[in-house]
PDB file of C-alpha atoms in Angstrom:
ATOM      1  CA  UNK A 100       0.150  -0.074   0.282  1.00 56.00           C
ATOM      2  CA  UNK A 101       3.108   2.336   0.660  1.00 67.00           C
ATOM      3  CA  UNK A 102       4.544   1.273  -2.776  1.00 83.00           C
ATOM      4  CA  UNK A 103       1.481   2.684  -4.479  1.00 85.00           C
ATOM      5  CA  UNK A 104       1.068   6.026  -2.922  1.00 81.00           C
ATOM      6  CA  UNK A 105       4.749   6.569  -3.339  1.00 86.00           C
ATOM      7  CA  UNK A 106       4.306   5.579  -6.716  1.00 86.00           C
ATOM      8  CA  UNK A 107       1.694   8.047  -7.025  1.00 85.00           C
ATOM      9  CA  UNK A 108       3.505  11.032  -5.031  1.00 85.00           C
ATOM     10  CA  UNK A 109       6.716  10.485  -7.406  1.00 87.00           C
ATOM     11  CA  UNK A 110       4.494  10.545 -10.535  1.00 86.00           C
ATOM     12  CA  UNK A 111       2.747  13.606  -9.422  1.00 85.00           C
ATOM     13  CA  UNK A 112       6.400  15.186  -8.269  1.00 87.00           C
ATOM     14  CA  UNK A 113       8.016  14.611 -11.846  1.00 87.00           C
ATOM     15  CA  UNK A 114       5.111  15.885 -13.842  1.00 88.00           C
ATOM     16  CA  UNK A 115       3.500  18.177 -11.895  1.00 89.00           C
ATOM     17  CA  UNK A 116       3.995  20.969 -14.512  1.00 92.00           C
ATOM     18  CA  UNK A 117       2.235  19.117 -16.851  1.00 91.00           C
ATOM     19  CA  UNK A 118      -0.853  17.963 -14.325  1.00 90.00           C
ATOM     20  CA  UNK A 119      -1.139  21.957 -13.428  1.00 92.00           C
ATOM     21  CA  UNK A 120      -1.460  22.598 -17.428  1.00 92.00           C
ATOM     22  CA  UNK A 121      -3.901  19.686 -18.268  1.00 92.00           C
ATOM     23  CA  UNK A 122      -5.902  20.633 -15.511  1.00 91.00           C
ATOM     24  CA  UNK A 123      -6.283  24.529 -16.231  1.00 88.00           C
ATOM     25  CA  UNK A 124      -6.632  23.834 -19.876  1.00 88.00           C
ATOM     26  CA  UNK A 125      -9.687  21.911 -18.655  1.00 87.00           C
ATOM     27  CA  UNK A 126     -10.685  24.592 -16.516  1.00 85.00           C
ATOM     28  CA  UNK A 127     -10.704  27.080 -18.772  1.00 83.00           C
ATOM     29  CA  UNK A 128     -11.950  25.306 -21.678  1.00 82.00           C
ATOM     30  CA  UNK A 129     -14.668  23.532 -20.210  1.00 83.00           C
ATOM     31  CA  UNK A 130     -15.921  24.139 -16.582  1.00 84.00           C
ATOM     32  CA  UNK A 131     -15.153  28.096 -16.521  1.00 79.00           C
ATOM     33  CA  UNK A 132     -18.053  30.539 -16.855  1.00 81.00           C
ATOM     34  CA  UNK A 133     -16.182  32.141 -19.676  1.00 81.00           C
ATOM     35  CA  UNK A 134     -14.876  28.792 -21.138  1.00 82.00           C
ATOM     36  CA  UNK A 135     -14.349  27.940 -24.731  1.00 86.00           C
ATOM     37  CA  UNK A 136     -17.930  26.256 -25.182  1.00 86.00           C
ATOM     38  CA  UNK A 137     -20.074  28.786 -23.725  1.00 88.00           C
ATOM     39  CA  UNK A 138     -17.955  31.118 -26.107  1.00 89.00           C
ATOM     40  CA  UNK A 139     -19.027  28.880 -29.200  1.00 91.00           C
ATOM     41  CA  UNK A 140     -22.492  29.280 -27.940  1.00 92.00           C
ATOM     42  CA  UNK A 141     -22.692  32.747 -27.452  1.00 93.00           C
ATOM     43  CA  UNK A 142     -21.325  33.446 -30.603  1.00 95.00           C
ATOM     44  CA  UNK A 143     -24.281  31.143 -32.369  1.00 96.00           C
ATOM     45  CA  UNK A 144     -26.221  33.069 -30.137  1.00 97.00           C
ATOM     46  CA  UNK A 145     -25.218  36.496 -31.225  1.00 97.00           C
ATOM     47  CA  UNK A 146     -25.380  35.853 -34.780  1.00 97.00           C
ATOM     48  CA  UNK A 147     -29.017  34.714 -34.258  1.00 97.00           C
ATOM     49  CA  UNK A 148     -29.588  37.993 -32.579  1.00 98.00           C
ATOM     50  CA  UNK A 149     -27.900  39.845 -35.732  1.00 98.00           C
ATOM     51  CA  UNK A 150     -30.186  38.155 -37.929  1.00 97.00           C
ATOM     52  CA  UNK A 151     -33.355  39.053 -36.178  1.00 98.00           C
ATOM     53  CA  UNK A 152     -32.052  42.593 -35.747  1.00 98.00           C
ATOM     54  CA  UNK A 153     -31.553  42.806 -39.830  1.00 98.00           C
ATOM     55  CA  UNK A 154     -34.980  41.490 -40.120  1.00 97.00           C
ATOM     56  CA  UNK A 155     -36.673  44.251 -37.514  1.00 98.00           C
ATOM     57  CA  UNK A 156     -34.710  46.535 -39.529  1.00 97.00           C
ATOM     58  CA  UNK A 157     -35.962  45.749 -42.824  1.00 97.00           C
ATOM     59  CA  UNK A 158     -39.584  45.544 -41.525  1.00 96.00           C
ATOM     60  CA  UNK A 159     -38.855  49.228 -39.574  1.00 97.00           C
ATOM     61  CA  UNK A 160     -38.008  50.279 -43.448  1.00 96.00           C
ATOM     62  CA  UNK A 161     -41.278  49.194 -44.757  1.00 93.00           C
ATOM     63  CA  UNK A 162     -43.418  50.436 -42.533  1.00 91.00           C
ATOM     64  CA  UNK A 163     -41.924  53.486 -42.335  1.00 94.00           C
ATOM     65  CA  UNK A 164     -42.405  54.220 -46.236  1.00 90.00           C
ATOM     66  CA  UNK A 165     -46.106  52.580 -45.829  1.00 86.00           C
ATOM     67  CA  UNK A 166     -46.776  55.264 -43.491  1.00 88.00           C
ATOM     68  CA  UNK A 167     -44.960  57.978 -45.162  1.00 90.00           C
ATOM     69  CA  UNK A 168     -47.393  56.768 -48.265  1.00 86.00           C
ATOM     70  CA  UNK A 169     -50.625  56.882 -46.159  1.00 84.00           C
ATOM     71  CA  UNK A 170     -49.549  60.556 -44.812  1.00 86.00           C
ATOM     72  CA  UNK A 171     -49.151  61.605 -48.578  1.00 88.00           C
ATOM     73  CA  UNK A 172     -51.112  59.783 -50.669  1.00 85.00           C
ATOM     74  CA  UNK A 173     -55.129  59.565 -49.594  1.00 81.00           C
ATOM     75  CA  UNK A 174     -55.988  56.556 -52.562  1.00 83.00           C
ATOM     76  CA  UNK A 175     -53.322  54.260 -50.266  1.00 81.00           C
ATOM     77  CA  UNK A 176     -55.386  55.014 -47.255  1.00 81.00           C
ATOM     78  CA  UNK A 177     -58.858  54.062 -49.562  1.00 81.00           C
ATOM     79  CA  UNK A 178     -56.812  51.020 -50.530  1.00 80.00           C
ATOM     80  CA  UNK A 179     -55.846  49.654 -47.124  1.00 79.00           C
ATOM     81  CA  UNK A 180     -59.153  49.777 -45.497  1.00 78.00           C
ATOM     82  CA  UNK A 181     -60.992  48.196 -48.406  1.00 77.00           C
ATOM     83  CA  UNK A 182     -58.433  45.101 -48.329  1.00 76.00           C
ATOM     84  CA  UNK A 183     -57.754  44.767 -44.579  1.00 78.00           C
ATOM     85  CA  UNK A 184     -61.058  46.058 -43.140  1.00 76.00           C
ATOM     86  CA  UNK A 185     -63.533  45.271 -45.950  1.00 74.00           C
ATOM     87  CA  UNK A 186     -64.437  48.946 -46.187  1.00 75.00           C
ATOM     88  CA  UNK A 187     -66.674  49.974 -49.059  1.00 73.00           C
ATOM     89  CA  UNK A 188     -68.421  52.945 -50.730  1.00 72.00           C
ATOM     90  CA  UNK A 189     -72.304  53.189 -50.331  1.00 73.00           C
ATOM     91  CA  UNK A 190     -72.936  52.121 -53.959  1.00 76.00           C
ATOM     92  CA  UNK A 191     -70.922  48.678 -54.337  1.00 75.00           C
ATOM     93  CA  UNK A 192     -71.020  45.402 -52.531  1.00 75.00           C
ATOM     94  CA  UNK A 193     -67.967  43.374 -50.984  1.00 70.00           C
ATOM     95  CA  UNK A 194     -67.552  39.379 -51.948  1.00 74.00           C
ATOM     96  CA  UNK A 195     -64.988  37.682 -49.693  1.00 71.00           C
ATOM     97  CA  UNK A 196     -63.262  35.038 -51.720  1.00 76.00           C
ATOM     98  CA  UNK A 197     -61.322  32.571 -50.185  1.00 75.00           C
ATOM     99  CA  UNK A 198     -58.574  30.168 -51.115  1.00 75.00           C
ATOM    100  CA  UNK A 199     -59.454  27.495 -48.360  1.00 70.00           C
ATOM    101  CA  UNK A 200     -60.897  24.748 -50.009  1.00 65.00           C
ATOM    102  CA  UNK A 201     -63.140  22.722 -47.271  1.00 60.00           C
ATOM    103  CA  UNK A 202     -63.454  18.683 -48.204  1.00 54.00           C
ATOM    104  CA  UNK A 203     -67.032  18.192 -47.559  1.00 52.00           C
ATOM    105  CA  UNK A 204     -67.370  14.215 -47.615  1.00 48.00           C
ATOM    106  CA  UNK A 205     -70.662  13.045 -48.977  1.00 48.00           C
ATOM    107  CA  UNK A 206     -72.472  10.093 -47.688  1.00 47.00           C
ATOM    108  CA  UNK A 207     -73.532   8.690 -50.472  1.00 48.00           C
ATOM    109  CA  UNK A 208     -71.800   5.492 -49.672  1.00 51.00           C
ATOM    110  CA  UNK A 209     -74.262   4.894 -46.251  1.00 48.00           C
ATOM    111  CA  UNK A 210     -77.607   5.968 -48.533  1.00 47.00           C
TER     112      UNK A 210
END
């Protein structure tokens, strides 16, 4: 038993610098809050957030252009009122056509 302990201490004594380097790399690489694994996760999350920012900026530009048209062009207001809110003038009728096809099963086989 004493022989095994002395072998271990001898190994640690001769390789103490390598052990410290390996333990340090493991801590910095995987365990620490600022590890390499976390850095990769954060960079992926950052790229996703940058894509969302780009999408929101594009949407903002479209909305801003639409607001500019609405403030300058009364015909644009009429168009949006007719398309989105189904508003109409007094002398016209509105027919809403849907692209949704509902399949109705006939009960011919049961009869």
